CSV table of C-alpha atoms and ligand atoms in Angstrom, one decimal:
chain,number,residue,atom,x,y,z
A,355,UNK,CA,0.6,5.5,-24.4
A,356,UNK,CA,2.0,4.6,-20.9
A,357,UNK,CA,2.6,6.3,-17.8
A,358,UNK,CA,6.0,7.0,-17.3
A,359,UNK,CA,6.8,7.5,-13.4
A,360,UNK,CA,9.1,10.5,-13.4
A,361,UNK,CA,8.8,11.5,-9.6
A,362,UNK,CA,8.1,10.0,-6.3
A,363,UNK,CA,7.6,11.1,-2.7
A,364,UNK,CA,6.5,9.5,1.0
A,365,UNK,CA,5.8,11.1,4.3
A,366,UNK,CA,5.4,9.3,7.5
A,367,UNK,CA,4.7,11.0,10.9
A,368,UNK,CA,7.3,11.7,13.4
A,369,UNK,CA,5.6,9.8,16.2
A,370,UNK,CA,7.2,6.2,17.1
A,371,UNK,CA,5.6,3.5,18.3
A,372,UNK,CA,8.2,0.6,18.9
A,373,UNK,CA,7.3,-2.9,19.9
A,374,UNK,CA,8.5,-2.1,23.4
A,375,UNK,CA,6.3,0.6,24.1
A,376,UNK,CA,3.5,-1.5,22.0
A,377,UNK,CA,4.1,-4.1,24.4
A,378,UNK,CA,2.9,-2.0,27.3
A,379,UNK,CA,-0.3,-1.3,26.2
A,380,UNK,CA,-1.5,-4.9,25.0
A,381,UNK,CA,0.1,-8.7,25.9
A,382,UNK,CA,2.4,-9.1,23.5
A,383,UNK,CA,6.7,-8.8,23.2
A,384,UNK,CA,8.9,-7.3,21.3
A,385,UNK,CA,10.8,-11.2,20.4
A,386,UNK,CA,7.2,-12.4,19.3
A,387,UNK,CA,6.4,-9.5,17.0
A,388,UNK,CA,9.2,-9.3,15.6
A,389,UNK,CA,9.5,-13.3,14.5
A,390,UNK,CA,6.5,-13.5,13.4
A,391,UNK,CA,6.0,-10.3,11.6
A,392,UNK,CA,9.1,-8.5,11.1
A,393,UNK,CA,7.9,-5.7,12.7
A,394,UNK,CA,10.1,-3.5,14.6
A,395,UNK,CA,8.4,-0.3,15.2
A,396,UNK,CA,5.6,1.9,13.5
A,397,UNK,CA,4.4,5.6,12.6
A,398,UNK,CA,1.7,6.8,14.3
A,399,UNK,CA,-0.5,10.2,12.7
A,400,UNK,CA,-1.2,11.6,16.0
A,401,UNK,CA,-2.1,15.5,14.7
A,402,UNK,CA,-1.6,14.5,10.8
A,403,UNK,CA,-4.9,13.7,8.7
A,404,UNK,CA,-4.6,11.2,6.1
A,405,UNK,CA,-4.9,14.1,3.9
A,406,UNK,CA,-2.4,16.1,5.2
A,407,UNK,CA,0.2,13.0,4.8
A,408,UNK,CA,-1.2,12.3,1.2
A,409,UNK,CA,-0.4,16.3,-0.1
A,410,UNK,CA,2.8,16.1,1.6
A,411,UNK,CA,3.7,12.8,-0.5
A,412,UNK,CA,2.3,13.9,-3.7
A,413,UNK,CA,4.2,17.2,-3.3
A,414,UNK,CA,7.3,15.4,-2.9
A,415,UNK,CA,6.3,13.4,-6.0
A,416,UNK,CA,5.7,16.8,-8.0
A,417,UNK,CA,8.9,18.6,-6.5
A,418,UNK,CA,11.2,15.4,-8.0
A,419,UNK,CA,9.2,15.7,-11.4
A,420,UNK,CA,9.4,19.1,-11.4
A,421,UNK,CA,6.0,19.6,-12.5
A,422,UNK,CA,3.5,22.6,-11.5
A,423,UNK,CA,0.7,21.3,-9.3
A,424,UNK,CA,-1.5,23.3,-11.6
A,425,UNK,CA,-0.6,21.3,-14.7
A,426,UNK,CA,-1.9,17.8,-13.0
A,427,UNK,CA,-4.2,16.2,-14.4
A,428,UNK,CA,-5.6,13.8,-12.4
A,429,UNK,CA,-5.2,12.6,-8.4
A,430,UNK,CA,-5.9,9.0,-7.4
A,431,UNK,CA,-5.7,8.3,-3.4
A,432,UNK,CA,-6.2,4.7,-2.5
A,433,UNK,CA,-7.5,4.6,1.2
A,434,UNK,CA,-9.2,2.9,3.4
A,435,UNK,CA,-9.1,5.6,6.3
A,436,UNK,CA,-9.7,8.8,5.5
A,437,UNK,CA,-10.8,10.8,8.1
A,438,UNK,CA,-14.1,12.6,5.9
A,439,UNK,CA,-16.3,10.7,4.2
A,440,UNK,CA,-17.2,13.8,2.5
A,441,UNK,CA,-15.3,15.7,0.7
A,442,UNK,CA,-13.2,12.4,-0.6
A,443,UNK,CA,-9.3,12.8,0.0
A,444,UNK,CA,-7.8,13.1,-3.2
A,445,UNK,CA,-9.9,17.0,-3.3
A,446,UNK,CA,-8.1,18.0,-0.2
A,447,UNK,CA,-5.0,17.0,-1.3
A,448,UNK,CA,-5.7,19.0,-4.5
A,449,UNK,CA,-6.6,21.9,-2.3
A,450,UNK,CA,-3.6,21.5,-0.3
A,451,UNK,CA,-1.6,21.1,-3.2
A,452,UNK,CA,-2.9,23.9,-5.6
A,453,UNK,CA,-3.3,21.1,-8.4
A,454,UNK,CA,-6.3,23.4,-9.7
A,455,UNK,CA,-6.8,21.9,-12.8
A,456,UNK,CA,-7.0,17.9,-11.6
A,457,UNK,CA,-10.1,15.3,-11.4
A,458,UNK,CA,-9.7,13.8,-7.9
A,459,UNK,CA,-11.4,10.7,-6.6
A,460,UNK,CA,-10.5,8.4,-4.0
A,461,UNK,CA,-10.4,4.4,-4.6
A,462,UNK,CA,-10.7,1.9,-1.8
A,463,UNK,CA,-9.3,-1.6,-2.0
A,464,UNK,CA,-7.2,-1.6,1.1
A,465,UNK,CA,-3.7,-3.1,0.9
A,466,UNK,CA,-4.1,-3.5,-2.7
A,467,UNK,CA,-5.2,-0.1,-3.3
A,468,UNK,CA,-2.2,1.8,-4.3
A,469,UNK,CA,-2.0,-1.5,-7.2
A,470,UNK,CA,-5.2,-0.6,-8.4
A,471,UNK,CA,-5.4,3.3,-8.4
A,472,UNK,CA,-2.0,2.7,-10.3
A,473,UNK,CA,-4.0,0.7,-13.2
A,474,UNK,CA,-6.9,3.1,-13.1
A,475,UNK,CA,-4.1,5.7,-13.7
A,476,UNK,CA,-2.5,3.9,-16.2
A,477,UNK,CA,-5.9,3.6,-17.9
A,478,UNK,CA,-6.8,6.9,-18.2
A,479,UNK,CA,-3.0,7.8,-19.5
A,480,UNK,CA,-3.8,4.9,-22.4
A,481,UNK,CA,-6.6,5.9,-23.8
A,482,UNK,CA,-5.4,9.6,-23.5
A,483,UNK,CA,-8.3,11.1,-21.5
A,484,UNK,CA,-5.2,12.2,-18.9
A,485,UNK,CA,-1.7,13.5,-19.8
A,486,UNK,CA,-0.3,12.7,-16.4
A,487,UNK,CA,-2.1,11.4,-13.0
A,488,UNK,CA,-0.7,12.0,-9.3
A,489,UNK,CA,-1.0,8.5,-7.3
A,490,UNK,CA,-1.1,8.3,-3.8
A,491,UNK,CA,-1.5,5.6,-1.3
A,492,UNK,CA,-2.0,7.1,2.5
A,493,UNK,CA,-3.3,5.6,5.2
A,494,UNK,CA,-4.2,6.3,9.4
A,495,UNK,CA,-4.8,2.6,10.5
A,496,UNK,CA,-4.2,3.6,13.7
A,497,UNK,CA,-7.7,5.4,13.8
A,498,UNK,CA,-9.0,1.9,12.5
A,499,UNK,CA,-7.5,-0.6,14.6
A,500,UNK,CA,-8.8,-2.2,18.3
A,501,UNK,CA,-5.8,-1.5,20.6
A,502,UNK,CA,-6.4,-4.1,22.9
A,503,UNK,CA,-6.7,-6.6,20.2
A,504,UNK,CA,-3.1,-8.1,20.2
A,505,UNK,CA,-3.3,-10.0,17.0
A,506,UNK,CA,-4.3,-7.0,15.0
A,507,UNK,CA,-2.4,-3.9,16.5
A,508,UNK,CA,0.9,-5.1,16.3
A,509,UNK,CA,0.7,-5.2,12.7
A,510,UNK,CA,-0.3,-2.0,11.6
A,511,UNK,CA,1.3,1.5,10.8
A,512,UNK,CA,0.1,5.0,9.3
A,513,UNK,CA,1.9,6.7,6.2
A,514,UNK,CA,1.8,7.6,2.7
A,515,UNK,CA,3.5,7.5,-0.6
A,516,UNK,CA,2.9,8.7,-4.2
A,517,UNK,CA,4.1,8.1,-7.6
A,518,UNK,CA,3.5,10.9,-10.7
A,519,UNK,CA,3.0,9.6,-14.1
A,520,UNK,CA,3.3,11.1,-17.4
A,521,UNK,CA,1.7,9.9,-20.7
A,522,UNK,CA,4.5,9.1,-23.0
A,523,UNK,CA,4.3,6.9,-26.6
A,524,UNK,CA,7.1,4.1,-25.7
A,525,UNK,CA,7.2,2.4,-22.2
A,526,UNK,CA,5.7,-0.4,-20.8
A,527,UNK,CA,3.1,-1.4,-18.0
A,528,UNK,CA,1.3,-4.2,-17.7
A,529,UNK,CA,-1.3,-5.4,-15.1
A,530,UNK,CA,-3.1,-8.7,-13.8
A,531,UNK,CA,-5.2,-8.5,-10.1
A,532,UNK,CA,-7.9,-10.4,-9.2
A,533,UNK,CA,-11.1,-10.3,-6.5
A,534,UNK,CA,-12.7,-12.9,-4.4
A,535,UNK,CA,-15.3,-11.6,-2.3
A,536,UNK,CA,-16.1,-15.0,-1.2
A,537,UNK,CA,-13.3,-14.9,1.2
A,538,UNK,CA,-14.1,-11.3,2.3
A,539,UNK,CA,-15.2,-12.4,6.2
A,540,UNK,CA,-11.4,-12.6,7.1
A,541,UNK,CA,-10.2,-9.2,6.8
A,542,UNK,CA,-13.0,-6.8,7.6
A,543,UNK,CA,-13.7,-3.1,9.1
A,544,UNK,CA,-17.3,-2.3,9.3
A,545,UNK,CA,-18.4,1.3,9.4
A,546,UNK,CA,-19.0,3.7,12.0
A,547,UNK,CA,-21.8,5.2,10.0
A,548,UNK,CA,-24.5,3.0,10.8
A,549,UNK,CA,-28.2,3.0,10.0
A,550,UNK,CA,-29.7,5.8,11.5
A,551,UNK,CA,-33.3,6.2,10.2
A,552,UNK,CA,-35.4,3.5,11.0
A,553,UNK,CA,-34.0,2.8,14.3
A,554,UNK,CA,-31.6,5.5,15.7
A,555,UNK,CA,-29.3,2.6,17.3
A,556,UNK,CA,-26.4,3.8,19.1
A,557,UNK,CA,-23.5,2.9,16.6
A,558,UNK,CA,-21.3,0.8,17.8
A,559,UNK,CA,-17.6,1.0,18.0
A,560,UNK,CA,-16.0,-0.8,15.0
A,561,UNK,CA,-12.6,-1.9,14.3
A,562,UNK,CA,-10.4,-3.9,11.6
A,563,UNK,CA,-11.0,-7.5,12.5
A,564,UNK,CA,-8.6,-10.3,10.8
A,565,UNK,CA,-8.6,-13.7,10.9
A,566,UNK,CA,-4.6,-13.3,10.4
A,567,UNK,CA,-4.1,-17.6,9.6
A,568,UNK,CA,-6.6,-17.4,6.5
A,569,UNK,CA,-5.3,-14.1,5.6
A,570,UNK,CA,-1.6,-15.7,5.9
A,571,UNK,CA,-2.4,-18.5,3.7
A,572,UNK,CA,-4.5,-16.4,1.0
A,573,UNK,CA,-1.4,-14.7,0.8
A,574,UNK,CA,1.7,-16.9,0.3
A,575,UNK,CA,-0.6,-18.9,-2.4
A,576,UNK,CA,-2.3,-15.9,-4.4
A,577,UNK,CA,0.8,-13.6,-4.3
A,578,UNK,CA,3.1,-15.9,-6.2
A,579,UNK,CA,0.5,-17.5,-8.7
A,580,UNK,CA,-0.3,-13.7,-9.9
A,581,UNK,CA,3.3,-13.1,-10.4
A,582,UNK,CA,3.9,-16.0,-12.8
A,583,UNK,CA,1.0,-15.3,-14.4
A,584,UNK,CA,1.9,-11.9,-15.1
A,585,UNK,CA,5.5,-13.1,-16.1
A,586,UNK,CA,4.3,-15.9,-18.3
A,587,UNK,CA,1.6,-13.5,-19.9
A,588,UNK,CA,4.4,-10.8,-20.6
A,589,UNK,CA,6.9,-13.4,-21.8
A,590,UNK,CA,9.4,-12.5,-19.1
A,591,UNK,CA,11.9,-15.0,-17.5
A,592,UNK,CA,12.3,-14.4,-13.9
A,593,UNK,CA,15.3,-13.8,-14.0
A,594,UNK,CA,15.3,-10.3,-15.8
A,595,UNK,CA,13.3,-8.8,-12.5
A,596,UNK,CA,15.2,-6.4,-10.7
A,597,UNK,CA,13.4,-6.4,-7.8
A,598,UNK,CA,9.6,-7.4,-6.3
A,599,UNK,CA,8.1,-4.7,-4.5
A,600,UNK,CA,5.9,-6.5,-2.6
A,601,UNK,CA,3.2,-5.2,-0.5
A,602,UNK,CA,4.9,-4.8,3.4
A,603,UNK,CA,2.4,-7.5,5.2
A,604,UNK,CA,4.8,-9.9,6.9
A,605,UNK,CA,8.2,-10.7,6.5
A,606,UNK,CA,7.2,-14.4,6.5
A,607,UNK,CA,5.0,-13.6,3.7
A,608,UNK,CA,7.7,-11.9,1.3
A,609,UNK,CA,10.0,-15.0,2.5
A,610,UNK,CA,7.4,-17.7,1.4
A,611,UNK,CA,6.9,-15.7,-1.7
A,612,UNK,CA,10.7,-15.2,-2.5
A,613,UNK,CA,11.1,-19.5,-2.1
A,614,UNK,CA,8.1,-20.3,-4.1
A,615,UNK,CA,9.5,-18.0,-7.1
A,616,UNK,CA,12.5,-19.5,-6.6
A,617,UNK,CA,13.9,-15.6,-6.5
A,618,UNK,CA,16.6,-14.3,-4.0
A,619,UNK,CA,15.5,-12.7,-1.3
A,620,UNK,CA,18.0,-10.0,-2.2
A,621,UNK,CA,15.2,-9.2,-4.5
A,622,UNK,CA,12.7,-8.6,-2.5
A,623,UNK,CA,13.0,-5.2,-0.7
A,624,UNK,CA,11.7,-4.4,2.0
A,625,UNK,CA,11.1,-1.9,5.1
A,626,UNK,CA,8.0,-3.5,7.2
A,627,UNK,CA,10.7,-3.3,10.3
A,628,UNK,CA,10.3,0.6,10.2
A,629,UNK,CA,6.2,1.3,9.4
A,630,UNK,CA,4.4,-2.2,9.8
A,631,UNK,CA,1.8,-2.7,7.3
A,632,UNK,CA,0.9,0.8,5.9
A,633,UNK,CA,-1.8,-1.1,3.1
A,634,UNK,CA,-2.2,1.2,0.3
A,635,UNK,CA,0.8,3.3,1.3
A,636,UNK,CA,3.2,0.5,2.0
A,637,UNK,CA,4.2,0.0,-2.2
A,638,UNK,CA,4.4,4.0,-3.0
A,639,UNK,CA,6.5,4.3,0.2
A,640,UNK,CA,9.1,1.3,-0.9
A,641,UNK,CA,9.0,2.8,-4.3
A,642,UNK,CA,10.3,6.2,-3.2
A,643,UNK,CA,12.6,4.5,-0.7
A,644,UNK,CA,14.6,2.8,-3.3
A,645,UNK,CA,14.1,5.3,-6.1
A,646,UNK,CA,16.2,8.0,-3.2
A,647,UNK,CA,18.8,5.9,-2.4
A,648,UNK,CA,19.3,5.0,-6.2
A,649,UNK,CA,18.8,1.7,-6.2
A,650,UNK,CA,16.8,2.1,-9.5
A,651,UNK,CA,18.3,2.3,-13.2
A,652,UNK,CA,16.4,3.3,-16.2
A,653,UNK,CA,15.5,-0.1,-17.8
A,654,UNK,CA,15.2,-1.8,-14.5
A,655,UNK,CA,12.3,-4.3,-14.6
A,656,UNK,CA,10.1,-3.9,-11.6
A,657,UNK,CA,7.0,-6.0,-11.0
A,658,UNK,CA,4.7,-4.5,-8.0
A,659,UNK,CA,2.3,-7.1,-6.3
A,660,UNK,CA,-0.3,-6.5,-3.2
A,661,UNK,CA,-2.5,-8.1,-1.6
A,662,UNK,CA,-5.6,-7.7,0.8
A,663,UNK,CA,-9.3,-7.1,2.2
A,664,UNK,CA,-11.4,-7.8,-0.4
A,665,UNK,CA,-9.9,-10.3,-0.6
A,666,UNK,CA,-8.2,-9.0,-3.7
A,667,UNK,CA,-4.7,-9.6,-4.9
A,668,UNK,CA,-2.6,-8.5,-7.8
A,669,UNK,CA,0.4,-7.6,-10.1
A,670,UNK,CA,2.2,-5.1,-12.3
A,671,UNK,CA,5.0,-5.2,-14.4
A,672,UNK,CA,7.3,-2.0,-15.3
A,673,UNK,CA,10.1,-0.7,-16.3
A,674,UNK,CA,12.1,2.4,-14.8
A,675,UNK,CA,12.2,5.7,-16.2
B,1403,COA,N1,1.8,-11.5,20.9
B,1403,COA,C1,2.1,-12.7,21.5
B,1403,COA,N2,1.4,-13.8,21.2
B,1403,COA,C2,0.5,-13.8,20.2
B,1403,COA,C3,0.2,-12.6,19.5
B,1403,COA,C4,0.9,-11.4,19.9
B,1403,COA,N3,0.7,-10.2,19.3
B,1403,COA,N4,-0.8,-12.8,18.6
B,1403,COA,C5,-1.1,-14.1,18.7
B,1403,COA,N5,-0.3,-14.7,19.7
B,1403,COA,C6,-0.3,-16.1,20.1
B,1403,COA,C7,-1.7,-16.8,19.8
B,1403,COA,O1,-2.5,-16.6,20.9
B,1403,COA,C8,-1.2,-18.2,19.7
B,1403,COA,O2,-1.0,-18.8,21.0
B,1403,COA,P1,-1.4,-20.3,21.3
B,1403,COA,O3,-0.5,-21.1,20.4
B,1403,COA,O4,-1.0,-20.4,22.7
B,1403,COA,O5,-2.8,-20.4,20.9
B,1403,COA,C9,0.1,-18.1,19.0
B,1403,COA,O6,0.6,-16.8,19.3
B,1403,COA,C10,0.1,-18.3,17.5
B,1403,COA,O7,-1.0,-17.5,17.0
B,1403,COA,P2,-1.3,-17.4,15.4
B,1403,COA,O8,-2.5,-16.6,15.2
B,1403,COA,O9,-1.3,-18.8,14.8
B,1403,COA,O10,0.0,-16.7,15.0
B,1403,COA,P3,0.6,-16.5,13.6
B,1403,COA,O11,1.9,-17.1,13.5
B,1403,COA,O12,-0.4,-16.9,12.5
B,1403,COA,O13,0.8,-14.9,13.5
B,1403,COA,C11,-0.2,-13.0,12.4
B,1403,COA,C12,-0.3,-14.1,13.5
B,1403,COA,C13,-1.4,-12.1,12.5
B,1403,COA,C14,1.1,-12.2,12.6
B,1403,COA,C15,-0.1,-13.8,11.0
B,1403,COA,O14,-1.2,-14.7,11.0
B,1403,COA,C16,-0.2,-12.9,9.9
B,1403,COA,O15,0.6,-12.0,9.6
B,1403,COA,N6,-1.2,-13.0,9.0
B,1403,COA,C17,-1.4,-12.2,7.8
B,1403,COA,C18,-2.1,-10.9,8.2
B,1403,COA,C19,-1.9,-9.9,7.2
B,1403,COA,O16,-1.0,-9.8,6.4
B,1403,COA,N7,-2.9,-9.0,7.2
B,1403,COA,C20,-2.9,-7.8,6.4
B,1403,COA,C21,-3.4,-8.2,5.0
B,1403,COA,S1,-3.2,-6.9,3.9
């Protein structure tokens, strides 16, 4: 069995923050953001909960699968800033949603997120515990991120996205990620619930905190290296990729990773100039973008590949409905 995606959905909020206005509230310009990151302007969840953006994606997702919330199975939400610890997400999206009958749990892996809630997905779908699984990616970095920290803020953008799979005998998915906790210190957020019954401190203010050159260079060496190996393990020449949906970190990054491949960039979409780095939502988000405007054919090889806090890193191989 493999999951089959037969419908996906994004929603990002109506509030704009362009590198203009970012400009204004940190030392920074728009010519220097956009160089180096590619970034033109973000979304920012000013009313929205991350919740509230996940539903909406996932119902988008349902509506173009024409599937009854009630008959899903199982929803996935890879986050990293939901606003409750308690309950997790993925239940209020199923409240939200009606999707009485689903198993909800959240995952966190940060950017890589989305990558990994798809395998767990795919997992379940395999071994038949799960007929079908709603995945969602949704994010509201802009509760997590230092404003006055210009080599963070600049970056970062709030969203979500969602893919729905159904179980189904032929198809094919295949998956290689990796973790290295050793290199954890350069991308960190610790949490605001600190220790509070031994000492009562007064919990300090905490925010995402990146050492964006080690985090650069992680990057344009891990991305690529997962990619072949995924491509050499599934016996695939390069050249039979349709495109590499590639997690939206950097447009230097998906540059580097397009010349190391040795792959057009042509086949390397991508939308970072319009929501920044969205981390787990950034993939589901592409993936709808593309599957709306019909850029996708049934038979289309896709390979998906993230990376991110953890430091983790990964890659999927598919092909289109
Ligand atoms: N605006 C203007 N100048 C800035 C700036 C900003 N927002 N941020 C940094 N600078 C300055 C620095 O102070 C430095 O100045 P100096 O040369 O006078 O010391 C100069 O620009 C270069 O800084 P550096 O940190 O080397 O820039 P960079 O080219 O590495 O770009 C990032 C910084 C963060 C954009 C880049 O490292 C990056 O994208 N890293 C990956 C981060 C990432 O993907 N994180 C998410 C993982 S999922």
């Amino acid at each position: 069995m493999t999951g089959r995606i037969t419908g996906t959905g994004s929603w990002v909020p109506e509030q704009v923050l362009d590198n203009e206005a970012l400009s204004n509230i940190v030392d920074t310009s728009n010519q220097w953001i956009r160089e180096r990151t590619g970034v033109e302007r973000r979304h920012i969840a000013e009313q929205e909960t991350t919740a509230e953006m996940a539903a909406k994606a996932g119902k988008r997702a349902l509506e173009q699968a024409k599937v009854d919330p009630a008959k899903v199975e199982l929803i996935l939400v890879a986050t990293i800033s939901g606003n409750e610890i308690l309950p997790c997400t993925a239940c209020r999206v199923q409240e939200m949603l009606g999707a009485v009958q689903a198993t909800c749990f959240d995952l966190n892996s940060a950017c890589t997120g989305f990558l990994f809630a798809l395998n767990t997905a795919q997992a379940y779908l395999k071994s038949g515990i799960y007929r079908n699984a709603l995945v969602i990616g949704a994010e509201s970095l802009s509760n997590l991120i230092n404003w006055k920290d210009r080599g963070t803020c600049i970056l970062f953008g709030d969203g979500a996205g969602a893919a729905f799979l159904e179980a189904e005998e032929s198809g094919r998915y295949a998956q290689i990620t990796h973790s290295d906790g050793e290199k954890g210190k350069a991308l960190t957020c610790s949490s605001r619930n600190q220790k509070q019954y031994a000492e009562h401190p007064d919990a300090p203010e905490t925010y995402m905190e990146m050492d964006g050159r080690e985090v650069f260079k992680f990057a344009v060496s891990s991305v690529p290296q997962v990619i072949q190996e995924l491509l050499e393990k599934e016996k695939i020449p390069k050249e039979e990729i349709r495109f590499y949906i590639l997690h939206q970190a950097n447009i230097r990054i998906i540059q580097s990773v397009s010349k190391r491949l040795g792959e057009a960039e042509e086949k390397f979409p991508v939308n970072i100039q319009e929501y920044g780095n969205t981390s787990g939502a950034s993939i589901p988000i592409l993936l709808d973008e593309l599957n709306r405007k019909g850029c996708l054919q049934p038979g289309d090889k896709l390979v998906l590949a993230a990376f991110g806090a953890g430091l983790s890193y990964g890659a999927s191989l598919l092909e289109w409905k």
